Coordinates of C-alpha atoms in Angstrom, one line a residue:
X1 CA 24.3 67.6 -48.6
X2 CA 24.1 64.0 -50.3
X3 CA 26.7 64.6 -53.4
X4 CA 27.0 61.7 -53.8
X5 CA 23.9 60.3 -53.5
X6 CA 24.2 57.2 -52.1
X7 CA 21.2 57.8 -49.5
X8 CA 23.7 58.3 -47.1
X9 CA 25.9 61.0 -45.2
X10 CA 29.6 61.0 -44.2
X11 CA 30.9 63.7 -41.7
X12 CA 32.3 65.4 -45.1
X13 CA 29.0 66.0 -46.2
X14 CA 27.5 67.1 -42.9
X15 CA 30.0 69.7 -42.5
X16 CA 28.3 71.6 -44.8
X17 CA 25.2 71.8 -42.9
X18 CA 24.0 75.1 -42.2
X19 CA 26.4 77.2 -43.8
X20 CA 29.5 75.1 -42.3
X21 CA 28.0 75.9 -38.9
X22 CA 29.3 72.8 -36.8
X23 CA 32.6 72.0 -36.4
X24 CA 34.4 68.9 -37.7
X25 CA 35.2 66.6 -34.4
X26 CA 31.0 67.5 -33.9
X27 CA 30.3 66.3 -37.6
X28 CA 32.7 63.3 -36.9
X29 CA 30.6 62.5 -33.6
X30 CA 26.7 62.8 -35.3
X31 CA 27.5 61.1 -38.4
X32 CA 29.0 58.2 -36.4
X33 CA 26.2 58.0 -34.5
X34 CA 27.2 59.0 -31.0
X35 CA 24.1 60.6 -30.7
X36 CA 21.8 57.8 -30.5
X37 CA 21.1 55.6 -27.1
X38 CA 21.8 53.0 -29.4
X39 CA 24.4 53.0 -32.2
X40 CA 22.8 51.3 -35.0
X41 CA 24.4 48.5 -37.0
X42 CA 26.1 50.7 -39.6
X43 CA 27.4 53.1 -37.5
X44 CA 29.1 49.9 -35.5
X45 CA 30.0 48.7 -38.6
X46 CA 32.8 51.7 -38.9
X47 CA 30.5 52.8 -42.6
X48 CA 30.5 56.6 -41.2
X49 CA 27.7 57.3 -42.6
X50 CA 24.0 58.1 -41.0
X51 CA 20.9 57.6 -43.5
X52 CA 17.8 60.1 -43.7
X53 CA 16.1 58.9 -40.7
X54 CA 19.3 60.1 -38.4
X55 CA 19.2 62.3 -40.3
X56 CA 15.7 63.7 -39.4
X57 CA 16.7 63.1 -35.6
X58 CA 19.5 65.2 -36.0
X59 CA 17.9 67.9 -37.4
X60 CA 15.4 67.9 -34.9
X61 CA 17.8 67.6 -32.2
X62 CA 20.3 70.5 -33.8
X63 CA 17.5 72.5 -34.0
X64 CA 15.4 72.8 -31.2
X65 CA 18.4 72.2 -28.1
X66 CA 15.7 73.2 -25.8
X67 CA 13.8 69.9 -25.4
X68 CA 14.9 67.2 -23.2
X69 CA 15.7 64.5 -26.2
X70 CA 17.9 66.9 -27.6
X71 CA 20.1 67.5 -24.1
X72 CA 20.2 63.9 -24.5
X73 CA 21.8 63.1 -27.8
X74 CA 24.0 66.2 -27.8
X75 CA 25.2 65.3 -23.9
X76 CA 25.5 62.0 -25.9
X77 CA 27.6 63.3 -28.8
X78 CA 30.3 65.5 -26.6
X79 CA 30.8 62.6 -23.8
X80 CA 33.6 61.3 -25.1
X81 CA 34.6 58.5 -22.9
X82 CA 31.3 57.6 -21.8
X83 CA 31.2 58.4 -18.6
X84 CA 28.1 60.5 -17.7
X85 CA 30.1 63.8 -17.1
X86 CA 31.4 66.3 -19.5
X87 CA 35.0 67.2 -18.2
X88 CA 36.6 70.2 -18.8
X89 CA 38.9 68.2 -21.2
X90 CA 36.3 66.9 -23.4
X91 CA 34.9 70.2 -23.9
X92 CA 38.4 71.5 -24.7
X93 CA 38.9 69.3 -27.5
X94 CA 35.3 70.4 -29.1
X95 CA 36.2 73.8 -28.1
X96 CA 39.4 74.2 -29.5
X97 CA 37.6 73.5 -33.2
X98 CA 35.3 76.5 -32.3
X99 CA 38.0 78.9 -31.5
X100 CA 39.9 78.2 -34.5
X101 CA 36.9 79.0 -36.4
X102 CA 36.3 82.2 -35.0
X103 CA 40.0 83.5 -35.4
X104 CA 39.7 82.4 -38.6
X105 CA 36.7 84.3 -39.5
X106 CA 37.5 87.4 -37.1
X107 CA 40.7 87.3 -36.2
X108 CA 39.6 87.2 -32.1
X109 CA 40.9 84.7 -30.1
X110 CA 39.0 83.1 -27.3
X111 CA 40.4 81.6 -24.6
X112 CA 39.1 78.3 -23.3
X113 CA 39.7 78.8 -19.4
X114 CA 37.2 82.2 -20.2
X115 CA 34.4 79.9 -21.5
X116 CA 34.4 77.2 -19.1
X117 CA 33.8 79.8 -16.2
X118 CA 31.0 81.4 -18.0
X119 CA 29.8 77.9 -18.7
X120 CA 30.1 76.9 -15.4
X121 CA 28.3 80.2 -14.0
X122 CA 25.7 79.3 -16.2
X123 CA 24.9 75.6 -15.6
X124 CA 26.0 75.8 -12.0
X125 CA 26.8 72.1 -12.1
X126 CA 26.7 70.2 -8.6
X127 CA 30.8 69.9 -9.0
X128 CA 32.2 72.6 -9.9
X129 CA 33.2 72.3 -14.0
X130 CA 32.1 68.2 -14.2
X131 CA 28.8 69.2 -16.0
X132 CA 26.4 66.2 -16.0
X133 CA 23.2 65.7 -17.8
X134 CA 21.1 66.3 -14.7
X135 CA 23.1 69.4 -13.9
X136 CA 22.2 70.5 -17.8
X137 CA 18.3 69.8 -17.8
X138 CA 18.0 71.3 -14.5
X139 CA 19.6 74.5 -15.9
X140 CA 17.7 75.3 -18.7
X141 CA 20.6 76.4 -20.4
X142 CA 21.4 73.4 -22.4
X143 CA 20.9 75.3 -25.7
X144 CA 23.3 77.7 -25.0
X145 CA 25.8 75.5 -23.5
X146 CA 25.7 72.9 -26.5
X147 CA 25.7 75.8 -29.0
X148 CA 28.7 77.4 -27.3
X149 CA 30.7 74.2 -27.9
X150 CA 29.3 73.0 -31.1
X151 CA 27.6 75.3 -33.4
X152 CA 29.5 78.8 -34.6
X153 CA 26.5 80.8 -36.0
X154 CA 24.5 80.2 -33.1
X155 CA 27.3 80.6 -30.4
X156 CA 27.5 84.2 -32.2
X157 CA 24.3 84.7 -32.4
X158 CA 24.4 83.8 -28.5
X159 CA 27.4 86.3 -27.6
X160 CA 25.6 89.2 -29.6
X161 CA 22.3 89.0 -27.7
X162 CA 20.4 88.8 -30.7
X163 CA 17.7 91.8 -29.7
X164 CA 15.1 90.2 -32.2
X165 CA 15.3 86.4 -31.6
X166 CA 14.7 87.3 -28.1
X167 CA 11.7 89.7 -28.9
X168 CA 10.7 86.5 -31.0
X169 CA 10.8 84.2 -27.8
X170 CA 9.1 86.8 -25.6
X171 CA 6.1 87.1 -28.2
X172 CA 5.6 83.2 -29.1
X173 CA 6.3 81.9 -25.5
X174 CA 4.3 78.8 -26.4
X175 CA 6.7 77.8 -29.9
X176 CA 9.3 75.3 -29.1
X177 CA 12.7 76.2 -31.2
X178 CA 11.8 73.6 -33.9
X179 CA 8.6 75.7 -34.4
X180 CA 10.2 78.5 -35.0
X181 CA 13.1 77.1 -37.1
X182 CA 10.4 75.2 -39.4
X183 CA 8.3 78.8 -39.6
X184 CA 12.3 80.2 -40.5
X185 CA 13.0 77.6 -43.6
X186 CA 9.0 77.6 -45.0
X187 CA 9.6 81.7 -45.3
X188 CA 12.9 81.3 -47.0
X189 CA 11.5 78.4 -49.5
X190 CA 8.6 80.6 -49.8
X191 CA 11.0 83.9 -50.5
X192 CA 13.0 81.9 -53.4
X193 CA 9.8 80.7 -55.3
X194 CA 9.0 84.5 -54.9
X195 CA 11.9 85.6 -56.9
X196 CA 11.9 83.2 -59.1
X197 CA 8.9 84.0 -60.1
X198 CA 10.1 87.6 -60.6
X199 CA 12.8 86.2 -62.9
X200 CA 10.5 84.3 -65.1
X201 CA 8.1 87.9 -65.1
X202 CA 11.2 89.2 -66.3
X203 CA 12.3 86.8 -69.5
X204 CA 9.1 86.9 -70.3
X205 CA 8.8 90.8 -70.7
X206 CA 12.1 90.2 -73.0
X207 CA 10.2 88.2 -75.1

Protein backbone atom coordinates (compact mmCIF):
# COMPACT_ATOMS: atom_id res chain seq x y z
CA UNK A 1 0.00 0.00 0.00
CA UNK A 2 3.07 2.35 1.02
CA UNK A 3 4.13 3.55 -2.72
CA UNK A 4 5.73 5.77 -1.65
CA UNK A 5 7.38 4.61 1.12
CA UNK A 6 7.60 7.08 3.42
CA UNK A 7 6.47 4.69 6.46
CA UNK A 8 3.34 6.22 6.29
CA UNK A 9 -0.30 5.95 4.76
CA UNK A 10 -2.62 8.55 3.19
CA UNK A 11 -6.38 7.72 2.48
CA UNK A 12 -5.04 7.34 -1.28
CA UNK A 13 -3.09 4.54 -0.38
CA UNK A 14 -5.59 2.87 1.90
CA UNK A 15 -8.13 2.79 -0.70
CA UNK A 16 -6.47 0.10 -2.11
CA UNK A 17 -6.80 -2.11 0.80
CA UNK A 18 -8.40 -5.22 0.13
CA UNK A 19 -9.12 -5.14 -3.38
CA UNK A 20 -10.59 -1.35 -3.16
CA UNK A 21 -12.95 -2.82 -0.61
CA UNK A 22 -13.70 0.40 1.57
CA UNK A 23 -15.06 3.32 0.38
CA UNK A 24 -13.28 6.71 0.14
CA UNK A 25 -15.18 9.03 2.91
CA UNK A 26 -14.27 5.48 5.21
CA UNK A 27 -10.53 5.67 4.03
CA UNK A 28 -10.67 9.49 4.64
CA UNK A 29 -12.02 8.78 8.32
CA UNK A 30 -9.17 5.74 9.36
CA UNK A 31 -6.34 7.33 7.89
CA UNK A 32 -7.17 10.55 9.82
CA UNK A 33 -7.47 8.81 12.71
CA UNK A 34 -11.08 9.00 13.73
CA UNK A 35 -10.77 5.63 14.85
CA UNK A 36 -8.71 6.02 17.88
CA UNK A 37 -10.08 7.26 21.46
CA UNK A 38 -7.34 9.50 21.14
CA UNK A 39 -6.22 11.12 17.85
CA UNK A 40 -2.61 11.14 17.95
CA UNK A 41 -0.38 14.19 17.30
CA UNK A 42 0.02 13.67 13.54
CA UNK A 43 -3.25 12.98 12.80
CA UNK A 44 -4.12 16.55 14.77
CA UNK A 45 -1.47 17.83 12.96
CA UNK A 46 -3.78 17.70 9.56
CA UNK A 47 -0.41 15.12 8.01
CA UNK A 48 -3.28 12.48 6.87
CA UNK A 49 -1.36 9.92 7.24
CA UNK A 50 -1.48 6.92 9.93
CA UNK A 51 1.97 4.96 10.50
CA UNK A 52 2.25 0.93 10.78
CA UNK A 53 1.13 0.73 14.25
CA UNK A 54 -2.53 2.32 13.20
CA UNK A 55 -2.05 0.58 10.91
CA UNK A 56 -1.93 -2.86 12.75
CA UNK A 57 -5.03 -1.56 14.87
CA UNK A 58 -6.88 -1.13 11.85
CA UNK A 59 -6.37 -4.23 10.45
CA UNK A 60 -7.28 -5.87 13.46
CA UNK A 61 -10.30 -3.80 13.84
CA UNK A 62 -11.37 -4.19 9.94
CA UNK A 63 -10.93 -7.56 10.34
CA UNK A 64 -12.41 -9.14 13.11
CA UNK A 65 -15.86 -6.48 13.56
CA UNK A 66 -17.02 -8.96 16.01
CA UNK A 67 -15.01 -7.97 19.12
CA UNK A 68 -15.97 -5.11 21.35
CA UNK A 69 -12.69 -2.78 20.40
CA UNK A 70 -13.62 -3.02 17.02
CA UNK A 71 -17.53 -1.67 17.54
CA UNK A 72 -15.55 0.94 19.17
CA UNK A 73 -13.29 2.40 16.67
CA UNK A 74 -15.62 1.80 13.70
CA UNK A 75 -18.73 3.50 15.89
CA UNK A 76 -15.81 5.91 16.30
CA UNK A 77 -14.92 6.34 12.60
CA UNK A 78 -18.84 6.78 11.16
CA UNK A 79 -19.90 9.28 14.20
CA UNK A 80 -19.38 12.13 12.45
CA UNK A 81 -20.31 14.93 14.69
CA UNK A 82 -19.30 13.27 17.77
CA UNK A 83 -22.21 12.81 19.31
CA UNK A 84 -22.58 9.22 20.60
CA UNK A 85 -25.48 8.32 18.03
CA UNK A 86 -25.21 7.35 14.45
CA UNK A 87 -28.15 9.33 12.74
CA UNK A 88 -29.69 8.26 9.77
CA UNK A 89 -27.86 11.18 8.09
CA UNK A 90 -24.44 10.18 8.90
CA UNK A 91 -25.03 6.82 7.63
CA UNK A 92 -26.43 8.28 4.47
CA UNK A 93 -23.32 10.10 3.62
CA UNK A 94 -21.16 6.72 4.12
CA UNK A 95 -23.92 5.00 2.41
CA UNK A 96 -24.26 6.86 -0.52
CA UNK A 97 -20.31 5.91 -1.37
CA UNK A 98 -21.42 2.24 -1.08
CA UNK A 99 -24.26 2.49 -3.48
CA UNK A 100 -22.37 4.13 -6.09
CA UNK A 101 -20.06 1.38 -5.93
CA UNK A 102 -22.32 -1.25 -6.37
CA UNK A 103 -24.21 0.44 -9.47
CA UNK A 104 -21.00 0.87 -10.73
CA UNK A 105 -19.98 -2.69 -10.52
CA UNK A 106 -23.59 -4.20 -11.17
CA UNK A 107 -25.58 -1.84 -12.41
CA UNK A 108 -28.26 -2.36 -9.21
CA UNK A 109 -29.24 0.51 -7.39
CA UNK A 110 -29.92 0.44 -3.67
CA UNK A 111 -31.98 2.56 -2.06
CA UNK A 112 -30.89 4.06 1.26
CA UNK A 113 -34.47 4.33 3.00
CA UNK A 114 -34.36 0.13 2.21
CA UNK A 115 -31.12 -0.27 4.24
CA UNK A 116 -31.79 1.73 7.20
CA UNK A 117 -35.04 -0.35 7.92
CA UNK A 118 -33.23 -3.51 7.59
CA UNK A 119 -30.59 -1.96 9.70
CA UNK A 120 -32.82 -0.89 12.11
CA UNK A 121 -34.68 -4.42 12.23
CA UNK A 122 -31.48 -5.72 12.89
CA UNK A 123 -29.89 -3.62 15.70
CA UNK A 124 -33.28 -2.83 17.15
CA UNK A 125 -31.82 0.33 18.60
CA UNK A 126 -33.68 1.77 21.81
CA UNK A 127 -34.87 4.87 19.43
CA UNK A 128 -35.95 3.91 16.55
CA UNK A 129 -33.07 4.66 13.66
CA UNK A 130 -30.59 6.71 16.34
CA UNK A 131 -28.30 3.59 16.60
CA UNK A 132 -25.89 4.02 19.63
CA UNK A 133 -22.91 2.06 20.55
CA UNK A 134 -24.71 0.31 23.42
CA UNK A 135 -27.64 -0.42 21.06
CA UNK A 136 -24.75 -2.05 18.56
CA UNK A 137 -22.87 -4.31 21.24
CA UNK A 138 -25.98 -5.39 22.65
CA UNK A 139 -27.00 -6.62 19.18
CA UNK A 140 -24.36 -8.64 18.15
CA UNK A 141 -24.74 -7.46 14.84
CA UNK A 142 -22.10 -4.92 14.72
CA UNK A 143 -20.23 -6.80 11.99
CA UNK A 144 -22.84 -6.75 9.66
CA UNK A 145 -24.06 -3.38 10.38
CA UNK A 146 -20.46 -1.71 9.95
CA UNK A 147 -19.80 -3.90 6.86
CA UNK A 148 -23.12 -2.84 5.28
CA UNK A 149 -21.95 0.79 5.47
CA UNK A 150 -18.32 0.53 5.03
CA UNK A 151 -16.88 -2.46 3.33
CA UNK A 152 -18.36 -3.64 -0.38
CA UNK A 153 -16.85 -7.20 -0.57
CA UNK A 154 -18.16 -8.05 2.69
CA UNK A 155 -21.56 -6.26 2.49
CA UNK A 156 -21.92 -8.72 -0.64
CA UNK A 157 -20.65 -11.34 0.76
CA UNK A 158 -23.36 -10.49 3.65
CA UNK A 159 -26.40 -10.05 1.09
CA UNK A 160 -25.46 -13.52 -0.60
CA UNK A 161 -25.57 -15.55 2.58
CA UNK A 162 -22.24 -16.92 2.00
CA UNK A 163 -23.34 -20.86 2.55
CA UNK A 164 -19.53 -21.72 3.35
CA UNK A 165 -18.38 -18.88 5.61
CA UNK A 166 -21.35 -19.74 7.65
CA UNK A 167 -20.52 -23.57 7.67
CA UNK A 168 -17.01 -22.16 8.62
CA UNK A 169 -18.51 -20.25 11.75
CA UNK A 170 -20.79 -23.20 12.74
CA UNK A 171 -17.61 -25.68 12.65
CA UNK A 172 -14.95 -23.32 14.52
CA UNK A 173 -17.43 -21.64 17.01
CA UNK A 174 -14.49 -20.96 19.29
CA UNK A 175 -12.24 -18.71 16.33
CA UNK A 176 -12.76 -15.10 16.55
CA UNK A 177 -12.88 -13.43 12.87
CA UNK A 178 -9.24 -12.40 13.11
CA UNK A 179 -8.51 -16.11 13.50
CA UNK A 180 -9.98 -17.02 10.70
CA UNK A 181 -8.86 -14.03 8.50
CA UNK A 182 -5.07 -14.70 9.69
CA UNK A 183 -5.70 -18.75 8.80
CA UNK A 184 -7.29 -17.00 5.21
CA UNK A 185 -3.93 -14.81 4.31
CA UNK A 186 -1.23 -17.65 5.78
CA UNK A 187 -3.03 -20.21 3.06
CA UNK A 188 -2.89 -17.67 0.26
CA UNK A 189 0.95 -16.78 1.09
CA UNK A 190 1.38 -20.36 1.46
CA UNK A 191 -0.60 -21.01 -2.18
CA UNK A 192 1.76 -18.36 -4.00
CA UNK A 193 5.13 -19.87 -2.65
CA UNK A 194 3.44 -23.04 -4.06
CA UNK A 195 3.31 -21.89 -7.52
CA UNK A 196 6.12 -20.28 -7.61
CA UNK A 197 7.75 -23.07 -6.84
CA UNK A 198 6.05 -24.79 -9.85
CA UNK A 199 7.43 -22.00 -12.04
CA UNK A 200 10.96 -22.38 -11.06
CA UNK A 201 10.24 -26.61 -11.56
CA UNK A 202 9.36 -25.45 -14.84
CA UNK A 203 12.48 -23.11 -16.09
CA UNK A 204 14.41 -25.47 -14.87
CA UNK A 205 13.07 -28.45 -16.97
CA UNK A 206 13.82 -25.79 -19.99
CA UNK A 207 17.08 -25.89 -19.11
Amino acid sequence: LDDDHNQMLCAQDLIKYADYSLTPMVCQRVAHGYGHKVRSSCNNNNNNGMDYRQFIHFIMCEEDKSSVKSVHYWFRVLDIDDDGVLSPFELELFFSQQAAKIKQLCGHLLEFEDILVRLNDMIAPKIPFQFTMRDIKKSKMGHVFFDTISNIVKFASHQENDVEAIHEMRNTPHKTDWDRFVEQEYQALTDKDDNDDDDDDHDHDDW
